[in-house]
PDB file of C-alpha atoms and ligand atoms in Angstrom:
ATOM      1  CA  MET A1087      -3.048  25.405   4.698  1.00 69.00           C
ATOM      2  CA  SER A1088      -3.426  21.764   5.712  1.00 93.00           C
ATOM      3  CA  ASN A1089      -2.355  18.943   3.409  1.00 97.00           C
ATOM      4  CA  VAL A1090      -5.238  16.877   4.730  1.00 98.00           C
ATOM      5  CA  LEU A1091      -8.873  17.616   3.946  1.00 98.00           C
ATOM      6  CA  TYR A1092     -11.565  16.404   6.290  1.00 98.00           C
ATOM      7  CA  GLU A1093     -15.173  16.009   5.265  1.00 98.00           C
ATOM      8  CA  VAL A1094     -18.087  14.583   7.231  1.00 98.00           C
ATOM      9  CA  LYS A1095     -20.969  12.720   5.551  1.00 98.00           C
ATOM     10  CA  GLY A1096     -23.496  11.540   8.124  1.00 97.00           C
ATOM     11  CA  ASN A1097     -21.581   9.411  10.609  1.00 97.00           C
ATOM     12  CA  VAL A1098     -18.643   8.893   8.235  1.00 98.00           C
ATOM     13  CA  GLY A1099     -15.482  11.014   8.119  1.00 98.00           C
ATOM     14  CA  ILE A1100     -13.421  11.248   4.930  1.00 98.00           C
ATOM     15  CA  LEU A1101      -9.725  12.146   5.210  1.00 98.00           C
ATOM     16  CA  THR A1102      -8.067  13.114   1.922  1.00 98.00           C
ATOM     17  CA  ILE A1103      -4.301  13.486   1.738  1.00 98.00           C
ATOM     18  CA  SER A1104      -3.952  16.457  -0.542  1.00 98.00           C
ATOM     19  CA  ARG A1105      -0.471  17.184  -1.816  1.00 98.00           C
ATOM     20  CA  GLU A1106      -1.141  16.446  -5.441  1.00 97.00           C
ATOM     21  CA  LYS A1107       1.950  18.141  -6.874  1.00 97.00           C
ATOM     22  CA  ALA A1108       4.063  15.450  -5.173  1.00 98.00           C
ATOM     23  CA  LEU A1109       1.522  12.656  -5.745  1.00 98.00           C
ATOM     24  CA  ASN A1110       0.503  13.005  -2.072  1.00 98.00           C
ATOM     25  CA  ALA A1111       3.958  11.966  -0.817  1.00 98.00           C
ATOM     26  CA  LEU A1112       4.302  12.050   2.947  1.00 98.00           C
ATOM     27  CA  ASN A1113       6.660  14.690   4.275  1.00 98.00           C
ATOM     28  CA  SER A1114       6.823  15.680   7.959  1.00 98.00           C
ATOM     29  CA  GLU A1115       4.198  18.346   7.422  1.00 98.00           C
ATOM     30  CA  VAL A1116       1.707  15.885   5.942  1.00 98.00           C
ATOM     31  CA  LEU A1117       2.324  13.508   8.855  1.00 98.00           C
ATOM     32  CA  ASP A1118       1.646  16.380  11.291  1.00 98.00           C
ATOM     33  CA  ASP A1119      -1.483  17.361   9.370  1.00 98.00           C
ATOM     34  CA  LEU A1120      -2.762  13.794   9.461  1.00 98.00           C
ATOM     35  CA  ASN A1121      -2.240  13.702  13.220  1.00 98.00           C
ATOM     36  CA  ALA A1122      -4.123  16.993  13.583  1.00 97.00           C
ATOM     37  CA  ALA A1123      -6.950  15.686  11.382  1.00 98.00           C
ATOM     38  CA  LEU A1124      -7.294  12.614  13.597  1.00 98.00           C
ATOM     39  CA  ASP A1125      -7.373  14.899  16.656  1.00 97.00           C
ATOM     40  CA  ALA A1126     -10.358  16.659  15.066  1.00 96.00           C
ATOM     41  CA  VAL A1127     -12.444  13.511  14.553  1.00 98.00           C
ATOM     42  CA  ASP A1128     -15.458  13.677  16.862  1.00 97.00           C
ATOM     43  CA  LEU A1129     -15.744  10.123  18.145  1.00 96.00           C
ATOM     44  CA  GLU A1130     -19.214  10.784  19.541  1.00 95.00           C
ATOM     45  CA  GLU A1131     -20.502  11.317  16.004  1.00 96.00           C
ATOM     46  CA  ILE A1132     -18.131   9.605  13.605  1.00 98.00           C
ATOM     47  CA  ARG A1133     -18.363   5.830  13.397  1.00 98.00           C
ATOM     48  CA  CYS A1134     -16.078   5.036  10.454  1.00 98.00           C
ATOM     49  CA  LEU A1135     -13.288   6.843   8.579  1.00 98.00           C
ATOM     50  CA  ILE A1136     -12.238   6.646   4.939  1.00 99.00           C
ATOM     51  CA  LEU A1137      -8.659   7.555   3.998  1.00 99.00           C
ATOM     52  CA  THR A1138      -7.910   8.452   0.396  1.00 98.00           C
ATOM     53  CA  GLY A1139      -5.620  10.609  -1.758  1.00 98.00           C
ATOM     54  CA  ALA A1140      -6.429  13.698  -3.796  1.00 98.00           C
ATOM     55  CA  GLY A1141      -6.623  13.369  -7.580  1.00 97.00           C
ATOM     56  CA  GLN A1142      -7.070  10.395  -9.890  1.00 93.00           C
ATOM     57  CA  LYS A1143      -3.465   9.275 -10.120  1.00 97.00           C
ATOM     58  CA  SER A1144      -2.081   8.630  -6.689  1.00 98.00           C
ATOM     59  CA  PHE A1145      -3.181   7.538  -3.247  1.00 98.00           C
ATOM     60  CA  VAL A1146       0.225   8.202  -1.667  1.00 98.00           C
ATOM     61  CA  ALA A1147       3.497   7.821  -3.632  1.00 98.00           C
ATOM     62  CA  GLY A1148       5.511   7.124  -0.490  1.00 98.00           C
ATOM     63  CA  ALA A1149       7.479   9.024   2.067  1.00 98.00           C
ATOM     64  CA  ASP A1150       9.003  12.211   0.671  1.00 98.00           C
ATOM     65  CA  ILE A1151      12.267  11.238  -0.995  1.00 98.00           C
ATOM     66  CA  GLY A1152      13.510  14.845  -1.144  1.00 98.00           C
ATOM     67  CA  GLU A1153      13.100  15.253   2.607  1.00 98.00           C
ATOM     68  CA  MET A1154      14.695  11.877   3.343  1.00 98.00           C
ATOM     69  CA  SER A1155      17.653  12.360   1.007  1.00 98.00           C
ATOM     70  CA  THR A1156      19.750  14.340   3.502  1.00 98.00           C
ATOM     71  CA  LEU A1157      18.798  12.648   6.767  1.00 98.00           C
ATOM     72  CA  THR A1158      21.463  11.422   9.178  1.00 98.00           C
ATOM     73  CA  LYS A1159      21.204   8.040  10.915  1.00 98.00           C
ATOM     74  CA  ALA A1160      19.533   9.603  13.973  1.00 98.00           C
ATOM     75  CA  GLU A1161      17.213  11.721  11.847  1.00 98.00           C
ATOM     76  CA  GLY A1162      16.296   8.686   9.748  1.00 98.00           C
ATOM     77  CA  GLU A1163      15.354   6.773  12.867  1.00 98.00           C
ATOM     78  CA  ALA A1164      13.316   9.738  14.149  1.00 98.00           C
ATOM     79  CA  PHE A1165      11.507  10.083  10.791  1.00 98.00           C
ATOM     80  CA  GLY A1166      10.689   6.355  10.893  1.00 98.00           C
ATOM     81  CA  LYS A1167       9.340   6.752  14.416  1.00 98.00           C
ATOM     82  CA  LYS A1168       7.215   9.716  13.394  1.00 98.00           C
ATOM     83  CA  GLY A1169       5.579   7.695  10.622  1.00 98.00           C
ATOM     84  CA  ASN A1170       5.297   4.570  12.746  1.00 98.00           C
ATOM     85  CA  ASP A1171       3.656   6.433  15.627  1.00 98.00           C
ATOM     86  CA  LEU A1172       1.061   7.921  13.276  1.00 98.00           C
ATOM     87  CA  PHE A1173       0.396   4.657  11.442  1.00 98.00           C
ATOM     88  CA  ARG A1174       0.051   2.788  14.745  1.00 98.00           C
ATOM     89  CA  ARG A1175      -2.398   5.503  15.796  1.00 98.00           C
ATOM     90  CA  ILE A1176      -4.436   4.817  12.650  1.00 98.00           C
ATOM     91  CA  GLU A1177      -4.234   1.062  13.228  1.00 98.00           C
ATOM     92  CA  THR A1178      -5.461   1.414  16.821  1.00 98.00           C
ATOM     93  CA  PHE A1179      -7.835   4.330  16.176  1.00 98.00           C
ATOM     94  CA  PRO A1180     -11.024   3.446  18.047  1.00 98.00           C
ATOM     95  CA  ILE A1181     -13.224   3.320  14.926  1.00 98.00           C
ATOM     96  CA  PRO A1182     -12.632   1.414  11.666  1.00 98.00           C
ATOM     97  CA  VAL A1183     -10.593   3.082   8.922  1.00 99.00           C
ATOM     98  CA  ILE A1184     -11.091   2.099   5.264  1.00 99.00           C
ATOM     99  CA  ALA A1185      -8.277   2.883   2.819  1.00 99.00           C
ATOM    100  CA  ALA A1186      -9.733   3.829  -0.579  1.00 99.00           C
ATOM    101  CA  VAL A1187      -6.577   3.431  -2.648  1.00 98.00           C
ATOM    102  CA  ASN A1188      -7.001   5.555  -5.764  1.00 98.00           C
ATOM    103  CA  GLY A1189      -3.734   5.033  -7.640  1.00 98.00           C
ATOM    104  CA  PHE A1190      -0.103   4.723  -6.540  1.00 98.00           C
ATOM    105  CA  ALA A1191       0.366   3.217  -3.079  1.00 99.00           C
ATOM    106  CA  LEU A1192       4.124   2.906  -2.955  1.00 98.00           C
ATOM    107  CA  GLY A1193       6.448   2.697   0.039  1.00 98.00           C
ATOM    108  CA  GLY A1194       4.831   4.778   2.784  1.00 98.00           C
ATOM    109  CA  GLY A1195       1.632   4.783   0.679  1.00 98.00           C
ATOM    110  CA  CYS A1196       1.358   1.000   0.788  1.00 99.00           C
ATOM    111  CA  GLU A1197       2.324   1.178   4.462  1.00 99.00           C
ATOM    112  CA  ILE A1198      -0.362   3.691   5.448  1.00 99.00           C
ATOM    113  CA  ALA A1199      -2.963   1.616   3.564  1.00 99.00           C
ATOM    114  CA  MET A1200      -1.823  -1.442   5.522  1.00 98.00           C
ATOM    115  CA  SER A1201      -2.322   0.386   8.816  1.00 98.00           C
ATOM    116  CA  CYS A1202      -6.016   0.789   7.920  1.00 99.00           C
ATOM    117  CA  ASP A1203      -8.549  -1.891   8.835  1.00 98.00           C
ATOM    118  CA  ILE A1204      -9.773  -2.526   5.286  1.00 98.00           C
ATOM    119  CA  ARG A1205      -8.281  -1.769   1.866  1.00 98.00           C
ATOM    120  CA  ILE A1206     -10.195  -1.380  -1.373  1.00 99.00           C
ATOM    121  CA  CYS A1207      -8.706   0.103  -4.525  1.00 98.00           C
ATOM    122  CA  SER A1208      -9.317   1.444  -8.011  1.00 98.00           C
ATOM    123  CA  ASP A1209      -8.288  -0.587 -11.047  1.00 98.00           C
ATOM    124  CA  ASN A1210      -5.392   1.814 -11.711  1.00 98.00           C
ATOM    125  CA  ALA A1211      -3.892   1.244  -8.250  1.00 98.00           C
ATOM    126  CA  VAL A1212      -0.254   0.187  -8.005  1.00 98.00           C
ATOM    127  CA  PHE A1213       1.203  -1.223  -4.802  1.00 98.00           C
ATOM    128  CA  GLY A1214       4.820  -1.787  -3.878  1.00 98.00           C
ATOM    129  CA  GLN A1215       7.652  -1.345  -1.440  1.00 98.00           C
ATOM    130  CA  PRO A1216      10.376   0.159  -3.649  1.00 98.00           C
ATOM    131  CA  GLU A1217      12.653   1.122  -0.747  1.00 98.00           C
ATOM    132  CA  VAL A1218      15.596  -1.223  -1.390  1.00 98.00           C
ATOM    133  CA  GLY A1219      15.983   0.446  -4.781  1.00 98.00           C
ATOM    134  CA  LEU A1220      16.506   3.703  -2.872  1.00 98.00           C
ATOM    135  CA  GLY A1221      19.036   2.180  -0.494  1.00 98.00           C
ATOM    136  CA  ILE A1222      16.721   1.923   2.520  1.00 98.00           C
ATOM    137  CA  THR A1223      14.348  -0.526   4.148  1.00 98.00           C
ATOM    138  CA  PRO A1224      10.624   0.162   4.320  1.00 98.00           C
ATOM    139  CA  GLY A1225      10.417   2.495   7.296  1.00 98.00           C
ATOM    140  CA  PHE A1226       6.771   3.005   8.201  1.00 98.00           C
ATOM    141  CA  GLY A1227       5.937  -0.596   9.161  1.00 98.00           C
ATOM    142  CA  GLY A1228       6.139  -2.275   5.736  1.00 98.00           C
ATOM    143  CA  THR A1229       8.440  -5.101   6.798  1.00 98.00           C
ATOM    144  CA  GLN A1230       6.032  -5.988   9.589  1.00 98.00           C
ATOM    145  CA  ARG A1231       2.538  -5.400   8.230  1.00 98.00           C
ATOM    146  CA  LEU A1232       3.061  -6.809   4.717  1.00 98.00           C
ATOM    147  CA  ALA A1233       4.431 -10.057   6.179  1.00 97.00           C
ATOM    148  CA  ARG A1234       1.424 -10.305   8.494  1.00 97.00           C
ATOM    149  CA  LEU A1235      -1.170  -9.337   5.865  1.00 97.00           C
ATOM    150  CA  VAL A1236      -0.112 -11.475   2.929  1.00 97.00           C
ATOM    151  CA  SER A1237       2.516 -14.058   3.861  1.00 97.00           C
ATOM    152  CA  PRO A1238       6.157 -13.825   4.936  1.00 98.00           C
ATOM    153  CA  GLY A1239       7.286 -15.392   1.643  1.00 98.00           C
ATOM    154  CA  MET A1240       5.245 -13.042  -0.549  1.00 98.00           C
ATOM    155  CA  ALA A1241       6.222 -10.024   1.551  1.00 98.00           C
ATOM    156  CA  LYS A1242       9.897 -10.933   1.274  1.00 98.00           C
ATOM    157  CA  GLN A1243       9.612 -11.364  -2.498  1.00 98.00           C
ATOM    158  CA  LEU A1244       7.894  -7.992  -2.961  1.00 98.00           C
ATOM    159  CA  ILE A1245      10.241  -6.148  -0.607  1.00 98.00           C
ATOM    160  CA  TYR A1246      13.518  -7.731  -1.830  1.00 98.00           C
ATOM    161  CA  THR A1247      12.679  -7.297  -5.513  1.00 98.00           C
ATOM    162  CA  ALA A1248      11.084  -3.831  -5.054  1.00 98.00           C
ATOM    163  CA  ARG A1249       8.617  -4.909  -7.751  1.00 98.00           C
ATOM    164  CA  ASN A1250       5.359  -2.982  -8.051  1.00 98.00           C
ATOM    165  CA  ILE A1251       2.120  -4.906  -8.440  1.00 98.00           C
ATOM    166  CA  LYS A1252      -1.163  -3.862 -10.027  1.00 98.00           C
ATOM    167  CA  ALA A1253      -4.614  -3.951  -8.460  1.00 98.00           C
ATOM    168  CA  ASP A1254      -5.502  -7.441  -9.715  1.00 98.00           C
ATOM    169  CA  GLU A1255      -2.385  -8.959  -8.177  1.00 98.00           C
ATOM    170  CA  ALA A1256      -2.929  -7.035  -4.925  1.00 98.00           C
ATOM    171  CA  TYR A1257      -6.407  -8.551  -4.851  1.00 98.00           C
ATOM    172  CA  ARG A1258      -5.103 -12.047  -5.613  1.00 98.00           C
ATOM    173  CA  ILE A1259      -2.611 -11.982  -2.725  1.00 98.00           C
ATOM    174  CA  GLY A1260      -5.168 -10.552  -0.290  1.00 98.00           C
ATOM    175  CA  LEU A1261      -3.646  -7.109   0.074  1.00 98.00           C
ATOM    176  CA  VAL A1262      -6.962  -5.504  -0.942  1.00 98.00           C
ATOM    177  CA  ASN A1263     -10.507  -6.762  -0.415  1.00 98.00           C
ATOM    178  CA  ALA A1264     -11.966  -5.474  -3.690  1.00 98.00           C
ATOM    179  CA  VAL A1265     -11.119  -3.581  -6.888  1.00 98.00           C
ATOM    180  CA  TYR A1266     -13.431  -0.970  -8.478  1.00 98.00           C
ATOM    181  CA  ASN A1267     -13.465   1.301 -11.507  1.00 98.00           C
ATOM    182  CA  THR A1268     -11.992   4.693 -10.637  1.00 97.00           C
ATOM    183  CA  GLU A1269     -15.431   6.358 -10.534  1.00 97.00           C
ATOM    184  CA  GLU A1270     -16.894   3.590  -8.391  1.00 98.00           C
ATOM    185  CA  LEU A1271     -14.202   3.551  -5.716  1.00 98.00           C
ATOM    186  CA  MET A1272     -15.399   6.372  -3.454  1.00 98.00           C
ATOM    187  CA  PRO A1273     -19.097   5.464  -3.708  1.00 98.00           C
ATOM    188  CA  ALA A1274     -18.129   1.895  -2.775  1.00 98.00           C
ATOM    189  CA  ALA A1275     -16.013   3.113   0.156  1.00 98.00           C
ATOM    190  CA  GLU A1276     -18.820   5.380   1.356  1.00 98.00           C
ATOM    191  CA  LYS A1277     -21.365   2.584   1.041  1.00 98.00           C
ATOM    192  CA  MET A1278     -19.166   0.234   3.048  1.00 98.00           C
ATOM    193  CA  ALA A1279     -18.494   2.926   5.676  1.00 98.00           C
ATOM    194  CA  ALA A1280     -22.211   3.718   5.973  1.00 98.00           C
ATOM    195  CA  GLY A1281     -22.900  -0.017   6.376  1.00 98.00           C
ATOM    196  CA  ILE A1282     -20.425  -0.117   9.255  1.00 98.00           C
ATOM    197  CA  ALA A1283     -21.741   3.143  10.737  1.00 98.00           C
ATOM    198  CA  LYS A1284     -25.292   1.877  10.994  1.00 97.00           C
ATOM    199  CA  ASN A1285     -24.283  -0.898  13.391  1.00 98.00           C
ATOM    200  CA  ALA A1286     -23.903  -0.518  17.151  1.00 98.00           C
ATOM    201  CA  PRO A1287     -20.805   1.707  17.421  1.00 98.00           C
ATOM    202  CA  ILE A1288     -19.470   0.358  20.702  1.00 98.00           C
ATOM    203  CA  ALA A1289     -19.820  -3.209  19.440  1.00 98.00           C
ATOM    204  CA  VAL A1290     -17.940  -2.306  16.226  1.00 98.00           C
ATOM    205  CA  ARG A1291     -15.184  -0.614  18.233  1.00 98.00           C
ATOM    206  CA  HIS A1292     -14.906  -3.620  20.536  1.00 98.00           C
ATOM    207  CA  CYS A1293     -14.652  -5.907  17.481  1.00 98.00           C
ATOM    208  CA  LYS A1294     -11.737  -3.841  16.163  1.00 98.00           C
ATOM    209  CA  LYS A1295     -10.004  -3.995  19.524  1.00 98.00           C
ATOM    210  CA  ALA A1296     -10.667  -7.724  19.951  1.00 98.00           C
ATOM    211  CA  ILE A1297      -9.272  -8.561  16.500  1.00 98.00           C
ATOM    212  CA  ASN A1298      -6.236  -6.257  16.808  1.00 98.00           C
ATOM    213  CA  ASP A1299      -5.314  -7.157  20.370  1.00 98.00           C
ATOM    214  CA  GLY A1300      -6.096 -10.837  19.886  1.00 98.00           C
ATOM    215  CA  LEU A1301      -3.744 -11.100  16.917  1.00 97.00           C
ATOM    216  CA  GLN A1302      -0.846 -10.009  19.147  1.00 95.00           C
ATOM    217  CA  VAL A1303      -1.171 -12.920  21.591  1.00 98.00           C
ATOM    218  CA  GLY A1304      -1.795 -16.690  21.725  1.00 98.00           C
ATOM    219  CA  MET A1305      -5.317 -18.119  21.310  1.00 98.00           C
ATOM    220  CA  ASP A1306      -5.891 -18.781  25.041  1.00 98.00           C
ATOM    221  CA  GLU A1307      -5.194 -15.147  25.870  1.00 98.00           C
ATOM    222  CA  ALA A1308      -6.969 -13.904  22.728  1.00 98.00           C
ATOM    223  CA  ILE A1309     -10.226 -15.594  23.575  1.00 98.00           C
ATOM    224  CA  VAL A1310     -10.184 -13.959  27.018  1.00 98.00           C
ATOM    225  CA  ILE A1311      -9.808 -10.559  25.328  1.00 98.00           C
ATOM    226  CA  GLU A1312     -12.958 -11.350  23.348  1.00 98.00           C
ATOM    227  CA  GLU A1313     -14.856 -12.554  26.433  1.00 98.00           C
ATOM    228  CA  LYS A1314     -14.134  -9.343  28.278  1.00 98.00           C
ATOM    229  CA  LEU A1315     -15.235  -7.105  25.378  1.00 98.00           C
ATOM    230  CA  PHE A1316     -18.292  -9.302  24.703  1.00 98.00           C
ATOM    231  CA  GLY A1317     -19.261  -8.913  28.368  1.00 98.00           C
ATOM    232  CA  ASP A1318     -18.771  -5.147  28.242  1.00 98.00           C
ATOM    233  CA  CYS A1319     -21.427  -4.911  25.511  1.00 98.00           C
ATOM    234  CA  PHE A1320     -24.066  -6.071  27.973  1.00 98.00           C
ATOM    235  CA  GLU A1321     -23.881  -2.866  29.919  1.00 98.00           C
ATOM    236  CA  THR A1322     -24.639  -0.741  26.844  1.00 98.00           C
ATOM    237  CA  HIS A1323     -27.914   0.821  25.741  1.00 97.00           C
ATOM    238  CA  ASP A1324     -27.223  -0.389  22.205  1.00 98.00           C
ATOM    239  CA  GLN A1325     -27.185  -4.081  23.208  1.00 98.00           C
ATOM    240  CA  VAL A1326     -30.642  -3.652  24.729  1.00 98.00           C
ATOM    241  CA  GLU A1327     -31.794  -1.755  21.634  1.00 98.00           C
ATOM    242  CA  GLY A1328     -30.340  -4.245  19.119  1.00 98.00           C
ATOM    243  CA  MET A1329     -31.823  -7.276  20.818  1.00 98.00           C
ATOM    244  CA  SER A1330     -35.166  -5.585  21.526  1.00 98.00           C
ATOM    245  CA  ALA A1331     -35.444  -4.628  17.848  1.00 97.00           C
ATOM    246  CA  PHE A1332     -34.919  -8.265  16.888  1.00 97.00           C
ATOM    247  CA  LEU A1333     -37.420  -9.604  19.427  1.00 98.00           C
ATOM    248  CA  GLU A1334     -40.020  -6.971  18.490  1.00 97.00           C
ATOM    249  CA  LYS A1335     -39.433  -7.699  14.755  1.00 97.00           C
ATOM    250  CA  ARG A1336     -38.537  -4.035  14.321  1.00 96.00           C
ATOM    251  CA  LYS A1337     -36.291  -3.045  11.338  1.00 93.00           C
ATOM    252  CA  GLU A1338     -35.377   0.443  12.598  1.00 94.00           C
ATOM    253  CA  LYS A1339     -32.798   0.505  15.364  1.00 95.00           C
ATOM    254  CA  ASN A1340     -31.862   3.533  17.381  1.00 94.00           C
ATOM    255  CA  PHE A1341     -28.202   3.021  18.264  1.00 97.00           C
ATOM    256  CA  ILE A1342     -26.974   5.941  20.324  1.00 95.00           C
ATOM    257  CA  ASN A1343     -23.326   4.990  20.894  1.00 94.00           C
ATOM    258  CA  LYS A1344     -23.920   4.410  24.584  1.00 96.00           C
TER     259      LYS A1344
HETATM  260  N1  CAA B 641       8.689  11.785  -2.669  1.00 87.78           N
HETATM  261  C1  CAA B 641       8.807  13.048  -3.145  1.00 87.78           C
HETATM  262  N2  CAA B 641       8.294  13.456  -4.329  1.00 87.78           N
HETATM  263  C2  CAA B 641       7.619  12.534  -5.046  1.00 87.78           C
HETATM  264  C3  CAA B 641       7.452  11.212  -4.609  1.00 87.78           C
HETATM  265  C4  CAA B 641       8.014  10.843  -3.349  1.00 87.78           C
HETATM  266  N3  CAA B 641       7.867   9.613  -2.822  1.00 87.78           N
HETATM  267  N4  CAA B 641       6.766  10.544  -5.554  1.00 87.78           N
HETATM  268  C5  CAA B 641       6.504  11.417  -6.536  1.00 87.78           C
HETATM  269  N5  CAA B 641       7.013  12.627  -6.245  1.00 87.78           N
HETATM  270  C6  CAA B 641       6.968  13.847  -7.049  1.00 87.78           C
HETATM  271  C7  CAA B 641       7.970  13.795  -8.200  1.00 87.78           C
HETATM  272  O1  CAA B 641       9.275  14.151  -7.743  1.00 87.78           O
HETATM  273  C8  CAA B 641       7.369  14.799  -9.138  1.00 87.78           C
HETATM  274  O2  CAA B 641       7.691  16.092  -8.703  1.00 87.78           O
HETATM  275  P1  CAA B 641       8.181  17.202  -9.783  1.00 87.78           P
HETATM  276  O3  CAA B 641       6.997  17.389 -10.689  1.00 87.78           O
HETATM  277  O4  CAA B 641       8.467  18.389  -8.907  1.00 87.78           O
HETATM  278  O5  CAA B 641       9.351  16.635 -10.474  1.00 87.78           O
HETATM  279  C9  CAA B 641       5.877  14.615  -8.963  1.00 87.78           C
HETATM  280  O6  CAA B 641       5.715  13.949  -7.692  1.00 87.78           O
HETATM  281  C10 CAA B 641       5.254  13.736 -10.020  1.00 87.78           C
HETATM  282  O7  CAA B 641       5.974  12.524 -10.058  1.00 87.78           O
HETATM  283  P2  CAA B 641       6.575  11.910 -11.399  1.00 87.78           P
HETATM  284  O8  CAA B 641       6.897  12.977 -12.385  1.00 87.78           O
HETATM  285  O9  CAA B 641       7.681  10.970 -11.012  1.00 87.78           O
HETATM  286  O10 CAA B 641       5.295  11.098 -11.927  1.00 87.78           O
HETATM  287  P3  CAA B 641       5.307   9.789 -12.825  1.00 87.78           P
HETATM  288  O11 CAA B 641       3.909   9.558 -13.241  1.00 87.78           O
HETATM  289  O12 CAA B 641       6.333   9.843 -13.884  1.00 87.78           O
HETATM  290  O13 CAA B 641       5.740   8.602 -11.819  1.00 87.78           O
HETATM  291  C11 CAA B 641       5.715   7.387  -9.772  1.00 87.78           C
HETATM  292  C12 CAA B 641       4.934   8.271 -10.743  1.00 87.78           C
HETATM  293  C13 CAA B 641       6.006   6.013 -10.432  1.00 87.78           C
HETATM  294  C14 CAA B 641       4.851   7.160  -8.530  1.00 87.78           C
HETATM  295  C15 CAA B 641       7.044   8.060  -9.412  1.00 87.78           C
HETATM  296  O14 CAA B 641       6.776   9.397  -8.993  1.00 87.78           O
HETATM  297  C16 CAA B 641       7.799   7.392  -8.307  1.00 87.78           C
HETATM  298  O15 CAA B 641       8.423   6.361  -8.524  1.00 87.78           O
HETATM  299  N6  CAA B 641       7.765   7.952  -7.081  1.00 87.78           N
HETATM  300  C17 CAA B 641       8.500   7.470  -5.964  1.00 87.78           C
HETATM  301  C18 CAA B 641       7.865   6.216  -5.398  1.00 87.78           C
HETATM  302  C19 CAA B 641       8.681   5.656  -4.265  1.00 87.78           C
HETATM  303  O16 CAA B 641       9.803   5.233  -4.442  1.00 87.78           O
HETATM  304  N7  CAA B 641       8.104   5.626  -3.048  1.00 87.78           N
HETATM  305  C20 CAA B 641       8.750   5.123  -1.891  1.00 87.78           C
HETATM  306  C21 CAA B 641       9.436   6.209  -1.134  1.00 87.78           C
HETATM  307  S1  CAA B 641      10.473   5.590   0.144  1.00 87.78           S
HETATM  308  C22 CAA B 641       9.436   5.329   1.468  1.00 87.78           C
HETATM  309  O17 CAA B 641       8.242   5.444   1.381  1.00 87.78           O
HETATM  310  C23 CAA B 641      10.142   4.944   2.718  1.00 87.78           C
HETATM  311  C24 CAA B 641       9.299   4.490   3.825  1.00 87.78           C
HETATM  312  O18 CAA B 641       8.885   3.351   3.873  1.00 87.78           O
HETATM  313  C25 CAA B 641       9.029   5.376   4.930  1.00 87.78           C
END
């Protein structure tokens, strides 16, 4: 049975990491199941994904410490690559991914949330990179994405001290966009996802690509990336539809992802 549940609501897909007995910790099997779940997403239909964890207590409590405890140097590197490949796949997945962080997001849990486009959390969420207390570095992109998302100084402080932070502090440092009561988190995530899904899908996908690819290069190159993707929109049905709707003062738009 898969450790990842996949549910479709309209044009939104909801992925739930479901290994509650280990607080949804990521072992190799969960990583494989997440990859398989992404394979199953129908990109013709689905316009936004939500990633969350099963239960009320934990989003993901990290990579599986039991599995990691006996790894050799080469196996450690391979396990890091397995996680990194998956998280990079999430980060570059063609459609937006919202992390709905419903509790502990520690180590690999904080790292998988950071590979998503947008993070929102419940008020019981706890974030942290506790790896140095286990004798390792963050291994699924934490040293890189935390420094880029918050600031190098804040990332270094959190990673070197291995201190966990609560939702309000995660919000203050810009690690999450918003904090909700536990019961309000999923409705808020679904509302946000539906708001994204109602827009022209190719334009949204191009925005994700422009932002992601542009952040990797200097401004002169970045702006050319945007120009190219902006231009590409003008050969889509949905550009004609979106602009016609405006000019005809029509509220309803029929975006067909073409
Ligand atoms: N790996 C494996 N099992 C885990 C786990 C993890 N990361 N986190 C929790 N579990 C398991 C516990 O072993 C426990 O299992 P048993 O019932 O079989 O003993 C079960 O989940 C429930 O956990 P606790 O009893 O510990 O629950 P708690 O409420 O007392 O504490 C917690 C919750 C503070 C999150 C605590 O479980 C904890 O500190 N977990 C580890 C967090 C962590 O260090 N994560 C980083 C891992 S390293 C990493 O992720 C490396 C990387 O970058 C790739």
